[in-house]
Every structure is written in structure tokens, then in C-alpha cells.
Amino acid sequence: MFKKAIDNLSFRFTMFKYKMSDRDTAGKYIRRLITKFILTVIKYVLIASIAFVFLYPFLYMIVTAMKSPADLSDPTVSWVPTYICSDNFVQASVALSYSRTVVNSLVVTAISTVGHLFAASLAGYGLTRYKFKLSGVLLVVLVLTIIVPPQLTAIPSYIVYAKLQLLKGWLPIILPTFFGAGLKGGIYVFIFRQFYMGVPTELEEAAKVDGCGPFSTFTRIILPMSKAPFLVNIVLSIVWHWTDTYESVLYIKDTSMQMVIARLPKLYDTLVNADKAETDAEITAANIYTEGVVMAATTLVVLPVLVIYFFLQNQFTQGVERSGIVG
Amino acid sequence: MSDNIFENGNTVDSEMKDSADVSKDTATPELSGESSEVSAETAAVEVAGTSDPAAGEAAVAPRETAAEPVKSEGAPDAGEKKADAPKKSSSGTKKTSSGSKNSSGKKKSSSGKKKSSPGSKSASGKPSSSSKGKTTGKKKKKKVTFQRSRAEIRSQTRKTLEACAFMLPWFIGLLVFFAYPILNSLRLSFSQITKIVGWEMDFVGISNYTTIFKDSTFTSVFTSAMWQIVVYVPSIVILSMILAVLLNTKMVLRGAFRSIFFLPVLLGTGYIVQQLLGQQIDESAAAAGYEAFTSNMDRGITLPQELIVFIPDQFVSVIEAVFSEITQILWRSGVQILIFLSGLQSIPTSVYESARVDGATEWEMYWKITIPSLAPVTVLTIIYTIVDTATSDSNSMISLITTNSGESTNMALAAAMSWSYLFVVLAFVGVVLFFTRKQHSTVEQ
């Protein structure tokens, strides 16, 4: 009788999907329900708290960017600013020369991404489809290019560029990408390689029978089906090039050609100096910005990437699953 | 699966050629698979005359690899496999020009290696391996053989040229932008810069290395970086595995959570994150123990003021340090969570269902199904995490190198620092690869 009642009830709680089996007693069933319920609660709490850890800096950044200087020094105002202070954003965009540097960043990022995709797809395809004695060695070399930090090669690379007269403008950043050697360039080759290893050869054989040479096989058959690794690499390349503070600062000395993130460290330094500055006169003399302005600047820097990611995110996660990065 | 596709086109050619070759050599009657192999080997040794170990191996290879066409790529960690691999890739399923890959164009040696094909041919059950079938076609195909073998050689070089064409941009980049700077940096680490303008160097032996190892700043930063790798990498990998498993279950707002968990990658592991989490790299503070970070208490995640009142003073700083470390670990596991998620989704659900039918509990299923399936993914993640931790911009060692290479007098020292650091990181990666040989061979397919 009890069992029947619970059976009827379990139809209502379909989201639990825990129907009573024949071997279950009523007590066991209820115990199982409660255990599952507690575990689900724990799961949600855990995930929510970790998501909070990830979101906290974002929220802090956005909220602080909206605080006026009065709010910043007011200890009672912590999470809700009294009004949205747009002056922070104005000052930030002036300090960053936003309109110019954003365009610079966009151009550099776009061209670098194209370069990476071009070189990495060719190299990844070559690595998988052609077996010769050196292909194992080349794989090791590829992994080495990933492991070696750019700081190791940076100064000698600078010398190479100087000798080749390539130090003009954005060229030191853009040119290596077309040769598979740019910022974290080996990873793109690796991703393409993993993907192409999972592609069966029948299609290419059919194309060869139909008379395709190798290169047109590549362009007509392989490239259209490689949407997944392309997407993954595009997102990764955009993110890494946009937020790169090393190469962009190293090679570009001309302030008119700087990328948007290059100015950010200086802004943060002024903030540190503000803690050390004693009088108001020192503050205004050194052109020190408030924390609100610095956070507004950070928001402005990160915003385009966030927008792009927001639009591409669904396809990006699907792309990671389909690109077979994971064996 | 990853055979050389342009070799497969030659299947028909070499089959005819094989029979022709065998028919030419009358000394060895073809009986069954095994004896033909033995005879193939001896014939190869006689006919080829070249001391080519590949010929003997080619005779043996088809037998082993008839069942394993997949493992066709030479694993980078086994040098001896490199010679086997080109043969295994083709002779496994398509018994084609395995020998011709290494042939130097001599007709005799190529025909000697072709002897191995009868072994594999009989393994795949082709009827033409019987001697009687061959002797009849003997006279007609003799001349055809000669032309075909030249065509083989031409196609072989053409294939190599195609391969080179595909990889050419990457080769150039490798040489110009990677190999040359690396060797230059190595040379720099052993010398001293005399003239800054012309980048002239003076070879001074290992004095740079001895200098940096005597410097206390460097050694403290070095040990802290090592400590960081040892502590962070396992935590990141384990934590991201747990999180990925959690994220893989059915829950409300699953897509939103997945996007949130990828946010750290968007912000970059470098400068912005560092500032937002309130950490500053301070080299002088690094000298004081292995804690290479000083946390700015105004930013970053701290305990709420109300709680702090209740906790005694010593605990507060410890707890806050632990919190900041946990935040750092979480923040660096964005990509790893994504990798584990995709790995998890490649496990077919039918395995789980059959296990459930067999009466396994969730816990058992986790240990017996999920974790073993994730083994190659875990290796990949460990390597990526080591590399990421070691080379991210917020690493104390990296910032030390950067500041030093900025000053022109210290550039050689910076090069020496980077090389010793690189050596240690490579040692870590090598150790991981060594202990996971069984798993990572699937990754390196």
C-alpha cells in the first residue's frame, strides 16, 4: 500500500527519474531519494561557489569602474555605486588612446590569426599525411617549440629582426605567424595535427581517384571540413594576441602603433604609486589615476574579447569536442 | 588510419610488380606464408647485397603489423621505431611500397625488398602468391617491372616534395624564428656582450652560470618556481578533472557554467588576472621563502570583515594565503577543464549503461570507467599545465628573466637563467612522459 503511494508520487517527480524498482523497500527508496537530493545540492553549491570565484574579479572590475572617486574613498559603498560614473571611462579611454589602440589591436590580431591558421593548417596536414623518417623527429621539435618560453628566444629574435631590417611597425609580431612561429604558434599546429589524425583517408583517396592533386585536395576537401579546429584556433589566437603584454611591448616602441593592452601596465603602476604618494600635489603632478579609472581601462581592454567570445562560445565548445584535441 | 594516402594509390601497381619480381627470382619457390617469409628474407639478403637492415626488418614487419595498421606513426621517444614506422605504415594493410620508401633507387634492392610483400600478401589471402600463378606471368611482366619501379621512385620523390611543400612555411619559421634564435641564445649564455651596439660577444665559458647560481635572488626565485610547478600542476589537473566531471552531469544552466569556467582563459593568464586577483610579483619578497607573491589586501578575494573578527590573528594570514593560492589554482585551470570536458564526452554512454545494468554504483563507475578512459587526456593536460605554469607571464622566474634581459648588461645572464630554467622544465616534462609511456602513445598517434 505504501509502495503504491510512492509509485504514484514518483510519477510527479519525474525530474528525479528515480522510480521505485521491485526490489526496493519503501525505506530504501526514500533513503535513496534523500541521498540523491543532498548530493545534488552539494553539487550545485560547489559549482556555484567556484563560478563565483571566477566571476568575482569581473564583478569587482565592473563595479569599481563605475564608482566615482567619492565612492571609492567611501568605505560604506562596496558593491553598489551611488551612480554610474562615466567620467572614469572617459579618462580611461583618453589614457589608453582607445580609439587608436583598439584599431591597432584589431588589425594585428586579425592578421596574426590569419597567419596562424594558414601556416598551422598546412603544417598540421603535412605532419599527419606524410610519413617519412623525420616525422617523428619533427613532432618532438614541435613540442619543443611549445615548451620553450618566448622569453628565451625574444632577445636573439630581436637581433634577427634587426639584421633583416624587419623591425618596422607590427611586422615582428605578424610576420612569424605566417610561418607558424608566432606567439604560441606551435599549439595551433598541434591542434590541427590532432584533428587531421582523426580524419579518415577515404575521402582523400576518392579525391585522388577523381584527379585531385594534393594541394587541391587540401583546399577543396580538407579545409571545408576543418571548421572545428579553425574555430578553436581563432578563439585562442584572438585571446592570446589581444592580451599579450610581452611581444607587443618588446617590438613596438612607437606609441602611435601600440596595442591596447600595452598601456595597461603603466596605468597599474600609477596606482601603486598613488599608494606611496603623500600629498595631493604629488598626485596631480604625476597624473595618477584613481582605481576606478584603472578598472574602467581594464574593462575597455577586455570588452571586445568578451563580446567576440560571447558570440562564438557555443560553437567554440562544440569545436573543442569535435576537433579531437583529446586523442 | 593515418596511412600515407598517396601510397595507397600505388596498391595496384606494386601488386603486379610484386608478382613480377617474385617470378624473376627463380631460386625461391613460394609455398605458404611463413616459408615465403624466410625465403624472402634470404632472397633479400642475397639479391639486395646492400647491408640494409631495413630489408630484413621489412620482411619481419608485415607479419607483426598485419593486425595493427593503426600504430603507424613513429613514436618520438623510441629511436628504433623510426625505421620501423615507415614500413609498418604501409605494409600493415596495403603491403605496398614499404621498401621503396627507403630505396635508394637501385633496382635490385627494391626488388629485394619487394620480397617481403609476398609474406604479407599471403597473410591477406591474395591468390597470386602461389608460385604457379607467377611463373605464367613471368615473361610478360618483366619489362613492365622496370618501368614501374622507376615510376615508383619518381612518385616517391614527388611525394616527398609534396610533403616538403606543405610543411615549407613551418620549416622556414622553425629555422629562422626558432632554431637560429635558440642557438644564438645558447651562445649568448656562454659569453658576455662586449659591444652593445653590434651585439658582439666574447666567449667566457660557464662563468655566467656560476654567477647566477651564486646570486641569492636567482636561487630563491628558481626554487620558488620549481615549488610552484610541483604544487600547482597536480592540484590543477586533479581539480579540473573533478570540475569537468561535475560539469558533465545534467544540471540547470550547464552551458552558462561552462562559459563561466572558460572565462579565465579569456582574460589571459597574464597581467590582467594578476592585477585583478591582487597579486604582485615582488622579487625582493621572493627572497623571503618560497612564497613569491605578496598579496594586496585591498583587491582580491579576502575574508569578509565580519569573519575576521572571530579568528585569531595567525590564522587569518594563513587562511588568506590559502585562499589566494586556491584562487590562483582555480584561475589557471580554465583550459584544462575544457580539455577534460571534451575527453569526457568522447566516452560512449553505452559503457556506463552496461555498467549500470551490471550493478555498478556511481562511485565504482567513476573509478573503473571514467578515470581509465581519461588517461591519455590526463597526460596531455599534465604536459600542458607544466608548460603553462612554467611560461606564463605571472611566473616569478619569467618576470626575473624579462627584467634582466631588459638591461643590456645583463642579457647574457638572462640567457643563462633561461637556459637553466628551460633545462629543469624539460626535465619535468621528460619525467612525466617517461612515466606515462603507455598512455601517451595513443596521444602521439
mmCIF file with all atom_site columns, N, CA, C and O in Angstrom, chain A residues 64-90:
data_model
loop_
_atom_site.group_PDB
_atom_site.id
_atom_site.type_symbol
_atom_site.label_atom_id
_atom_site.label_alt_id
_atom_site.label_comp_id
_atom_site.label_asym_id
_atom_site.label_entity_id
_atom_site.label_seq_id
_atom_site.pdbx_PDB_ins_code
_atom_site.Cartn_x
_atom_site.Cartn_y
_atom_site.Cartn_z
_atom_site.occupancy
_atom_site.B_iso_or_equiv
_atom_site.pdbx_formal_charge
_atom_site.auth_seq_id
_atom_site.auth_comp_id
_atom_site.auth_asym_id
_atom_site.auth_atom_id
_atom_site.pdbx_PDB_model_num
ATOM 1   N N  . THR A 1 64 ? 33.833 48.551 -9.740  1.00 0.00 ? 64 THR A N  1
ATOM 2   C CA . THR A 1 64 ? 34.784 49.609 -9.404  1.00 0.00 ? 64 THR A CA 1
ATOM 3   C C  . THR A 1 64 ? 34.896 50.624 -10.531 1.00 0.00 ? 64 THR A C  1
ATOM 4   O O  . THR A 1 64 ? 35.111 51.813 -10.293 1.00 0.00 ? 64 THR A O  1
ATOM 5   N N  . ALA A 1 65 ? 34.741 50.143 -11.756 1.00 0.00 ? 65 ALA A N  1
ATOM 6   C CA . ALA A 1 65 ? 34.843 51.084 -12.869 1.00 0.00 ? 65 ALA A CA 1
ATOM 7   C C  . ALA A 1 65 ? 33.728 52.105 -12.841 1.00 0.00 ? 65 ALA A C  1
ATOM 8   O O  . ALA A 1 65 ? 33.860 53.187 -13.402 1.00 0.00 ? 65 ALA A O  1
ATOM 9   N N  . MET A 1 66 ? 32.647 51.746 -12.182 1.00 0.00 ? 66 MET A N  1
ATOM 10  C CA . MET A 1 66 ? 31.513 52.656 -12.185 1.00 0.00 ? 66 MET A CA 1
ATOM 11  C C  . MET A 1 66 ? 31.508 53.579 -10.977 1.00 0.00 ? 66 MET A C  1
ATOM 12  O O  . MET A 1 66 ? 30.606 54.389 -10.831 1.00 0.00 ? 66 MET A O  1
ATOM 13  N N  . LYS A 1 67 ? 32.476 53.428 -10.106 1.00 0.00 ? 67 LYS A N  1
ATOM 14  C CA . LYS A 1 67 ? 32.452 54.238 -8.887  1.00 0.00 ? 67 LYS A CA 1
ATOM 15  C C  . LYS A 1 67 ? 33.152 55.557 -9.111  1.00 0.00 ? 67 LYS A C  1
ATOM 16  O O  . LYS A 1 67 ? 34.250 55.608 -9.686  1.00 0.00 ? 67 LYS A O  1
ATOM 17  N N  . SER A 1 68 ? 32.542 56.595 -8.624  1.00 0.00 ? 68 SER A N  1
ATOM 18  C CA . SER A 1 68 ? 33.198 57.894 -8.676  1.00 0.00 ? 68 SER A CA 1
ATOM 19  C C  . SER A 1 68 ? 34.263 57.950 -7.579  1.00 0.00 ? 68 SER A C  1
ATOM 20  O O  . SER A 1 68 ? 34.245 57.124 -6.671  1.00 0.00 ? 68 SER A O  1
ATOM 21  N N  . PRO A 1 69 ? 35.168 58.913 -7.639  1.00 0.00 ? 69 PRO A N  1
ATOM 22  C CA . PRO A 1 69 ? 36.217 58.988 -6.604  1.00 0.00 ? 69 PRO A CA 1
ATOM 23  C C  . PRO A 1 69 ? 35.646 59.117 -5.207  1.00 0.00 ? 69 PRO A C  1
ATOM 24  O O  . PRO A 1 69 ? 36.214 58.607 -4.251  1.00 0.00 ? 69 PRO A O  1
ATOM 25  N N  . ALA A 1 70 ? 34.504 59.748 -5.122  1.00 0.00 ? 70 ALA A N  1
ATOM 26  C CA . ALA A 1 70 ? 33.897 59.860 -3.794  1.00 0.00 ? 70 ALA A CA 1
ATOM 27  C C  . ALA A 1 70 ? 33.484 58.485 -3.288  1.00 0.00 ? 70 ALA A C  1
ATOM 28  O O  . ALA A 1 70 ? 33.679 58.144 -2.120  1.00 0.00 ? 70 ALA A O  1
ATOM 29  N N  . ASP A 1 71 ? 32.950 57.703 -4.171  1.00 0.00 ? 71 ASP A N  1
ATOM 30  C CA . ASP A 1 71 ? 32.553 56.367 -3.759  1.00 0.00 ? 71 ASP A CA 1
ATOM 31  C C  . ASP A 1 71 ? 33.748 55.510 -3.385  1.00 0.00 ? 71 ASP A C  1
ATOM 32  O O  . ASP A 1 71 ? 33.670 54.679 -2.492  1.00 0.00 ? 71 ASP A O  1
ATOM 33  N N  . LEU A 1 72 ? 34.841 55.729 -4.087  1.00 0.00 ? 72 LEU A N  1
ATOM 34  C CA . LEU A 1 72 ? 35.994 54.881 -3.830  1.00 0.00 ? 72 LEU A CA 1
ATOM 35  C C  . LEU A 1 72 ? 36.541 55.081 -2.435  1.00 0.00 ? 72 LEU A C  1
ATOM 36  O O  . LEU A 1 72 ? 36.971 54.147 -1.780  1.00 0.00 ? 72 LEU A O  1
ATOM 37  N N  . SER A 1 73 ? 36.515 56.327 -2.002  1.00 0.00 ? 73 SER A N  1
ATOM 38  C CA . SER A 1 73 ? 37.063 56.558 -0.671  1.00 0.00 ? 73 SER A CA 1
ATOM 39  C C  . SER A 1 73 ? 36.012 56.399 0.406   1.00 0.00 ? 73 SER A C  1
ATOM 40  O O  . SER A 1 73 ? 36.298 56.564 1.571   1.00 0.00 ? 73 SER A O  1
ATOM 41  N N  . ASP A 1 74 ? 34.829 56.037 0.006   1.00 0.00 ? 74 ASP A N  1
ATOM 42  C CA . ASP A 1 74 ? 33.758 55.888 0.986   1.00 0.00 ? 74 ASP A CA 1
ATOM 43  C C  . ASP A 1 74 ? 33.668 54.417 1.377   1.00 0.00 ? 74 ASP A C  1
ATOM 44  O O  . ASP A 1 74 ? 33.313 53.582 0.550   1.00 0.00 ? 74 ASP A O  1
ATOM 45  N N  . PRO A 1 75 ? 34.019 54.066 2.611   1.00 0.00 ? 75 PRO A N  1
ATOM 46  C CA . PRO A 1 75 ? 34.073 52.643 2.962   1.00 0.00 ? 75 PRO A CA 1
ATOM 47  C C  . PRO A 1 75 ? 32.706 51.966 3.030   1.00 0.00 ? 75 PRO A C  1
ATOM 48  O O  . PRO A 1 75 ? 32.625 50.758 2.997   1.00 0.00 ? 75 PRO A O  1
ATOM 49  N N  . THR A 1 76 ? 31.641 52.753 3.108   1.00 0.00 ? 76 THR A N  1
ATOM 50  C CA . THR A 1 76 ? 30.354 52.096 3.214   1.00 0.00 ? 76 THR A CA 1
ATOM 51  C C  . THR A 1 76 ? 29.833 51.627 1.867   1.00 0.00 ? 76 THR A C  1
ATOM 52  O O  . THR A 1 76 ? 28.952 50.790 1.777   1.00 0.00 ? 76 THR A O  1
ATOM 53  N N  . VAL A 1 77 ? 30.370 52.197 0.816   1.00 0.00 ? 77 VAL A N  1
ATOM 54  C CA . VAL A 1 77 ? 29.910 51.796 -0.513  1.00 0.00 ? 77 VAL A CA 1
ATOM 55  C C  . VAL A 1 77 ? 30.819 50.680 -0.999  1.00 0.00 ? 77 VAL A C  1
ATOM 56  O O  . VAL A 1 77 ? 31.986 50.895 -1.292  1.00 0.00 ? 77 VAL A O  1
ATOM 57  N N  . SER A 1 78 ? 30.308 49.475 -1.068  1.00 0.00 ? 78 SER A N  1
ATOM 58  C CA . SER A 1 78 ? 31.208 48.408 -1.528  1.00 0.00 ? 78 SER A CA 1
ATOM 59  C C  . SER A 1 78 ? 30.765 47.776 -2.830  1.00 0.00 ? 78 SER A C  1
ATOM 60  O O  . SER A 1 78 ? 31.547 47.681 -3.764  1.00 0.00 ? 78 SER A O  1
ATOM 61  N N  . TRP A 1 79 ? 29.524 47.377 -2.960  1.00 0.00 ? 79 TRP A N  1
ATOM 62  C CA . TRP A 1 79 ? 29.157 46.685 -4.186  1.00 0.00 ? 79 TRP A CA 1
ATOM 63  C C  . TRP A 1 79 ? 28.203 47.443 -5.072  1.00 0.00 ? 79 TRP A C  1
ATOM 64  O O  . TRP A 1 79 ? 28.016 47.105 -6.220  1.00 0.00 ? 79 TRP A O  1
ATOM 65  N N  . VAL A 1 80 ? 27.582 48.469 -4.528  1.00 0.00 ? 80 VAL A N  1
ATOM 66  C CA . VAL A 1 80 ? 26.637 49.205 -5.367  1.00 0.00 ? 80 VAL A CA 1
ATOM 67  C C  . VAL A 1 80 ? 27.064 50.657 -5.395  1.00 0.00 ? 80 VAL A C  1
ATOM 68  O O  . VAL A 1 80 ? 26.941 51.354 -4.392  1.00 0.00 ? 80 VAL A O  1
ATOM 69  N N  . PRO A 1 81 ? 27.557 51.119 -6.504  1.00 0.00 ? 81 PRO A N  1
ATOM 70  C CA . PRO A 1 81 ? 27.958 52.538 -6.552  1.00 0.00 ? 81 PRO A CA 1
ATOM 71  C C  . PRO A 1 81 ? 26.746 53.444 -6.519  1.00 0.00 ? 81 PRO A C  1
ATOM 72  O O  . PRO A 1 81 ? 25.635 53.057 -6.893  1.00 0.00 ? 81 PRO A O  1
ATOM 73  N N  . THR A 1 82 ? 26.961 54.650 -6.059  1.00 0.00 ? 82 THR A N  1
ATOM 74  C CA . THR A 1 82 ? 25.825 55.556 -5.925  1.00 0.00 ? 82 THR A CA 1
ATOM 75  C C  . THR A 1 82 ? 25.282 55.972 -7.286  1.00 0.00 ? 82 THR A C  1
ATOM 76  O O  . THR A 1 82 ? 24.103 56.136 -7.483  1.00 0.00 ? 82 THR A O  1
ATOM 77  N N  . TYR A 1 83 ? 26.190 56.168 -8.219  1.00 0.00 ? 83 TYR A N  1
ATOM 78  C CA . TYR A 1 83 ? 25.733 56.425 -9.581  1.00 0.00 ? 83 TYR A CA 1
ATOM 79  C C  . TYR A 1 83 ? 26.804 55.915 -10.530 1.00 0.00 ? 83 TYR A C  1
ATOM 80  O O  . TYR A 1 83 ? 27.944 55.700 -10.128 1.00 0.00 ? 83 TYR A O  1
ATOM 81  N N  . ILE A 1 84 ? 26.445 55.738 -11.746 1.00 0.00 ? 84 ILE A N  1
ATOM 82  C CA . ILE A 1 84 ? 27.420 55.205 -12.703 1.00 0.00 ? 84 ILE A CA 1
ATOM 83  C C  . ILE A 1 84 ? 28.266 56.361 -13.201 1.00 0.00 ? 84 ILE A C  1
ATOM 84  O O  . ILE A 1 84 ? 27.798 57.230 -13.920 1.00 0.00 ? 84 ILE A O  1
ATOM 85  N N  . CYS A 1 85 ? 29.529 56.306 -12.815 1.00 0.00 ? 85 CYS A N  1
ATOM 86  C CA . CYS A 1 85 ? 30.396 57.435 -13.111 1.00 0.00 ? 85 CYS A CA 1
ATOM 87  C C  . CYS A 1 85 ? 31.010 57.242 -14.480 1.00 0.00 ? 85 CYS A C  1
ATOM 88  O O  . CYS A 1 85 ? 31.936 56.450 -14.660 1.00 0.00 ? 85 CYS A O  1
ATOM 89  N N  . SER A 1 86 ? 30.511 57.946 -15.463 1.00 0.00 ? 86 SER A N  1
ATOM 90  C CA . SER A 1 86 ? 31.048 57.757 -16.801 1.00 0.00 ? 86 SER A CA 1
ATOM 91  C C  . SER A 1 86 ? 32.364 58.482 -16.992 1.00 0.00 ? 86 SER A C  1
ATOM 92  O O  . SER A 1 86 ? 33.069 58.239 -17.965 1.00 0.00 ? 86 SER A O  1
ATOM 93  N N  . ASP A 1 87 ? 32.696 59.340 -16.052 1.00 0.00 ? 87 ASP A N  1
ATOM 94  C CA . ASP A 1 87 ? 33.946 60.082 -16.184 1.00 0.00 ? 87 ASP A CA 1
ATOM 95  C C  . ASP A 1 87 ? 35.140 59.139 -16.149 1.00 0.00 ? 87 ASP A C  1
ATOM 96  O O  . ASP A 1 87 ? 36.154 59.370 -16.799 1.00 0.00 ? 87 ASP A O  1
ATOM 97  N N  . ASN A 1 88 ? 35.009 58.059 -15.375 1.00 0.00 ? 88 ASN A N  1
ATOM 98  C CA . ASN A 1 88 ? 36.074 57.063 -15.335 1.00 0.00 ? 88 ASN A CA 1
ATOM 99  C C  . ASN A 1 88 ? 36.385 56.543 -16.726 1.00 0.00 ? 88 ASN A C  1
ATOM 100 O O  . ASN A 1 88 ? 37.536 56.426 -17.143 1.00 0.00 ? 88 ASN A O  1
ATOM 101 N N  . PHE A 1 89 ? 35.316 56.214 -17.436 1.00 0.00 ? 89 PHE A N  1
ATOM 102 C CA . PHE A 1 89 ? 35.528 55.626 -18.757 1.00 0.00 ? 89 PHE A CA 1
ATOM 103 C C  . PHE A 1 89 ? 36.131 56.640 -19.718 1.00 0.00 ? 89 PHE A C  1
ATOM 104 O O  . PHE A 1 89 ? 36.955 56.297 -20.567 1.00 0.00 ? 89 PHE A O  1
ATOM 105 N N  . VAL A 1 90 ? 35.698 57.887 -19.566 1.00 0.00 ? 90 VAL A N  1
ATOM 106 C CA . VAL A 1 90 ? 36.260 58.917 -20.447 1.00 0.00 ? 90 VAL A CA 1
ATOM 107 C C  . VAL A 1 90 ? 37.748 59.068 -20.202 1.00 0.00 ? 90 VAL A C  1
ATOM 108 O O  . VAL A 1 90 ? 38.559 59.046 -21.130 1.00 0.00 ? 90 VAL A O  1
#
